[in-house]
């Protein structure tokens, strides 16, 4: 079990459980100590990763797009893309990285469409992003004030914070997922933490 790094000034509510860190390594079916390793086909391989990582990916998407139904759609599309890409991916590490990047990119597309809708409002547009009554169940352990502060962050900072402190990815892996430098990951994480801490401190002062 990796030791979770502690960052000065990070609210305790940012301490989430690990996401997407299980079952990585070579993408092979092992039949026993003396069996010959056999590569999994797309159907079997994607099904295995689906069972192991679907909920973690939905949770990741939920933190980025704010509603469960849309998060489910984003993840479903990501697994479909993974199935199509399977033959080009050499390991579970590569497959999981591709899946995670697809979820982030799909979430970005959702947010871009929402910004367009807000600029050009239509009747009942709110229904497109409405959350089911049980939509917060996935994040029941998270504090609503932290989630509200997270939503207010710029997209890049929000993605980095979610991947770093909920998905518990190392900086190099976040950089690869988002297509940015490690330095950009560090600066975005620092600014995001500071912004969230400032919001929480302001709310605490307001309650005194």
mmCIF file with all atom_site columns, C-alpha atoms in Angstrom, residues 11-82:
data_model
loop_
_atom_site.group_PDB
_atom_site.id
_atom_site.type_symbol
_atom_site.label_atom_id
_atom_site.label_alt_id
_atom_site.label_comp_id
_atom_site.label_asym_id
_atom_site.label_entity_id
_atom_site.label_seq_id
_atom_site.pdbx_PDB_ins_code
_atom_site.Cartn_x
_atom_site.Cartn_y
_atom_site.Cartn_z
_atom_site.occupancy
_atom_site.B_iso_or_equiv
_atom_site.pdbx_formal_charge
_atom_site.auth_seq_id
_atom_site.auth_comp_id
_atom_site.auth_asym_id
_atom_site.auth_atom_id
_atom_site.pdbx_PDB_model_num
ATOM 1  C CA . UNK A 1 11 ? -8.074  20.216  3.655   1.00 0.00 ? 11 UNK A CA 1
ATOM 2  C CA . UNK A 1 12 ? -8.679  16.834  5.227   1.00 0.00 ? 12 UNK A CA 1
ATOM 3  C CA . UNK A 1 13 ? -11.762 16.408  3.058   1.00 0.00 ? 13 UNK A CA 1
ATOM 4  C CA . UNK A 1 14 ? -9.488  16.060  0.036   1.00 0.00 ? 14 UNK A CA 1
ATOM 5  C CA . UNK A 1 15 ? -8.290  12.756  1.452   1.00 0.00 ? 15 UNK A CA 1
ATOM 6  C CA . UNK A 1 16 ? -10.230 10.267  -0.667  1.00 0.00 ? 16 UNK A CA 1
ATOM 7  C CA . UNK A 1 17 ? -9.805  6.543   -1.190  1.00 0.00 ? 17 UNK A CA 1
ATOM 8  C CA . UNK A 1 18 ? -7.589  5.225   -3.964  1.00 0.00 ? 18 UNK A CA 1
ATOM 9  C CA . UNK A 1 19 ? -9.147  5.068   -7.404  1.00 0.00 ? 19 UNK A CA 1
ATOM 10 C CA . UNK A 1 20 ? -8.009  2.966   -10.305 1.00 0.00 ? 20 UNK A CA 1
ATOM 11 C CA . UNK A 1 21 ? -4.820  1.728   -8.668  1.00 0.00 ? 21 UNK A CA 1
ATOM 12 C CA . UNK A 1 22 ? -5.673  -1.972  -8.486  1.00 0.00 ? 22 UNK A CA 1
ATOM 13 C CA . UNK A 1 23 ? -4.985  -4.688  -11.027 1.00 0.00 ? 23 UNK A CA 1
ATOM 14 C CA . UNK A 1 24 ? -2.247  -3.067  -13.047 1.00 0.00 ? 24 UNK A CA 1
ATOM 15 C CA . UNK A 1 25 ? 0.652   -4.805  -14.699 1.00 0.00 ? 25 UNK A CA 1
ATOM 16 C CA . UNK A 1 26 ? 0.900   -7.203  -17.617 1.00 0.00 ? 26 UNK A CA 1
ATOM 17 C CA . UNK A 1 27 ? -2.288  -7.873  -19.540 1.00 0.00 ? 27 UNK A CA 1
ATOM 18 C CA . UNK A 1 28 ? -2.202  -11.660 -19.478 1.00 0.00 ? 28 UNK A CA 1
ATOM 19 C CA . UNK A 1 29 ? -4.381  -14.547 -18.368 1.00 0.00 ? 29 UNK A CA 1
ATOM 20 C CA . UNK A 1 30 ? -2.448  -16.737 -15.939 1.00 0.00 ? 30 UNK A CA 1
ATOM 21 C CA . UNK A 1 31 ? -3.532  -20.354 -15.698 1.00 0.00 ? 31 UNK A CA 1
ATOM 22 C CA . UNK A 1 32 ? -1.150  -21.470 -12.973 1.00 0.00 ? 32 UNK A CA 1
ATOM 23 C CA . UNK A 1 33 ? 2.535   -21.725 -12.167 1.00 0.00 ? 33 UNK A CA 1
ATOM 24 C CA . UNK A 1 34 ? 3.295   -24.009 -15.136 1.00 0.00 ? 34 UNK A CA 1
ATOM 25 C CA . UNK A 1 35 ? 0.821   -22.504 -17.609 1.00 0.00 ? 35 UNK A CA 1
ATOM 26 C CA . UNK A 1 36 ? 1.834   -20.511 -20.658 1.00 0.00 ? 36 UNK A CA 1
ATOM 27 C CA . UNK A 1 37 ? 0.867   -16.848 -20.526 1.00 0.00 ? 37 UNK A CA 1
ATOM 28 C CA . UNK A 1 38 ? -1.831  -15.988 -23.036 1.00 0.00 ? 38 UNK A CA 1
ATOM 29 C CA . UNK A 1 39 ? -2.859  -12.455 -24.022 1.00 0.00 ? 39 UNK A CA 1
ATOM 30 C CA . UNK A 1 40 ? -6.471  -11.593 -23.315 1.00 0.00 ? 40 UNK A CA 1
ATOM 31 C CA . UNK A 1 41 ? -8.732  -10.726 -26.233 1.00 0.00 ? 41 UNK A CA 1
ATOM 32 C CA . UNK A 1 42 ? -10.546 -7.387  -26.272 1.00 0.00 ? 42 UNK A CA 1
ATOM 33 C CA . UNK A 1 43 ? -13.825 -8.733  -24.901 1.00 0.00 ? 43 UNK A CA 1
ATOM 34 C CA . UNK A 1 44 ? -12.222 -10.562 -21.972 1.00 0.00 ? 44 UNK A CA 1
ATOM 35 C CA . UNK A 1 45 ? -9.680  -7.866  -21.202 1.00 0.00 ? 45 UNK A CA 1
ATOM 36 C CA . UNK A 1 46 ? -12.119 -4.970  -21.244 1.00 0.00 ? 46 UNK A CA 1
ATOM 37 C CA . UNK A 1 47 ? -14.647 -6.939  -19.199 1.00 0.00 ? 47 UNK A CA 1
ATOM 38 C CA . UNK A 1 48 ? -12.010 -7.628  -16.554 1.00 0.00 ? 48 UNK A CA 1
ATOM 39 C CA . UNK A 1 49 ? -10.995 -3.956  -16.357 1.00 0.00 ? 49 UNK A CA 1
ATOM 40 C CA . UNK A 1 50 ? -14.666 -2.946  -16.377 1.00 0.00 ? 50 UNK A CA 1
ATOM 41 C CA . UNK A 1 51 ? -15.342 -5.050  -13.299 1.00 0.00 ? 51 UNK A CA 1
ATOM 42 C CA . UNK A 1 52 ? -12.235 -3.810  -11.516 1.00 0.00 ? 52 UNK A CA 1
ATOM 43 C CA . UNK A 1 53 ? -12.299 -0.106  -12.385 1.00 0.00 ? 53 UNK A CA 1
ATOM 44 C CA . UNK A 1 54 ? -15.750 0.998   -13.525 1.00 0.00 ? 54 UNK A CA 1
ATOM 45 C CA . UNK A 1 55 ? -16.868 2.475   -10.205 1.00 0.00 ? 55 UNK A CA 1
ATOM 46 C CA . UNK A 1 56 ? -13.558 4.278   -9.749  1.00 0.00 ? 56 UNK A CA 1
ATOM 47 C CA . UNK A 1 57 ? -13.848 5.769   -13.237 1.00 0.00 ? 57 UNK A CA 1
ATOM 48 C CA . UNK A 1 58 ? -17.449 6.845   -12.622 1.00 0.00 ? 58 UNK A CA 1
ATOM 49 C CA . UNK A 1 59 ? -16.316 8.498   -9.413  1.00 0.00 ? 59 UNK A CA 1
ATOM 50 C CA . UNK A 1 60 ? -13.541 10.292  -11.300 1.00 0.00 ? 60 UNK A CA 1
ATOM 51 C CA . UNK A 1 61 ? -15.945 11.492  -13.996 1.00 0.00 ? 61 UNK A CA 1
ATOM 52 C CA . UNK A 1 62 ? -18.526 12.456  -11.354 1.00 0.00 ? 62 UNK A CA 1
ATOM 53 C CA . UNK A 1 63 ? -16.022 14.774  -9.706  1.00 0.00 ? 63 UNK A CA 1
ATOM 54 C CA . UNK A 1 64 ? -15.293 16.414  -13.055 1.00 0.00 ? 64 UNK A CA 1
ATOM 55 C CA . UNK A 1 65 ? -18.802 16.767  -14.541 1.00 0.00 ? 65 UNK A CA 1
ATOM 56 C CA . UNK A 1 66 ? -20.902 17.085  -11.356 1.00 0.00 ? 66 UNK A CA 1
ATOM 57 C CA . UNK A 1 67 ? -23.695 14.647  -12.129 1.00 0.00 ? 67 UNK A CA 1
ATOM 58 C CA . UNK A 1 68 ? -23.837 10.893  -11.960 1.00 0.00 ? 68 UNK A CA 1
ATOM 59 C CA . UNK A 1 69 ? -25.864 10.156  -15.075 1.00 0.00 ? 69 UNK A CA 1
ATOM 60 C CA . UNK A 1 70 ? -23.478 12.089  -17.308 1.00 0.00 ? 70 UNK A CA 1
ATOM 61 C CA . UNK A 1 71 ? -20.505 10.491  -15.548 1.00 0.00 ? 71 UNK A CA 1
ATOM 62 C CA . UNK A 1 72 ? -21.923 7.041   -16.338 1.00 0.00 ? 72 UNK A CA 1
ATOM 63 C CA . UNK A 1 73 ? -22.222 8.015   -20.014 1.00 0.00 ? 73 UNK A CA 1
ATOM 64 C CA . UNK A 1 74 ? -18.660 9.357   -20.117 1.00 0.00 ? 74 UNK A CA 1
ATOM 65 C CA . UNK A 1 75 ? -17.295 6.138   -18.624 1.00 0.00 ? 75 UNK A CA 1
ATOM 66 C CA . UNK A 1 76 ? -19.360 3.950   -20.942 1.00 0.00 ? 76 UNK A CA 1
ATOM 67 C CA . UNK A 1 77 ? -17.941 5.811   -23.942 1.00 0.00 ? 77 UNK A CA 1
ATOM 68 C CA . UNK A 1 78 ? -14.424 5.466   -22.521 1.00 0.00 ? 78 UNK A CA 1
ATOM 69 C CA . UNK A 1 79 ? -14.749 1.694   -22.185 1.00 0.00 ? 79 UNK A CA 1
ATOM 70 C CA . UNK A 1 80 ? -16.084 1.532   -25.741 1.00 0.00 ? 80 UNK A CA 1
ATOM 71 C CA . UNK A 1 81 ? -13.028 3.432   -26.953 1.00 0.00 ? 81 UNK A CA 1
ATOM 72 C CA . UNK A 1 82 ? -10.802 1.106   -24.916 1.00 0.00 ? 82 UNK A CA 1
#
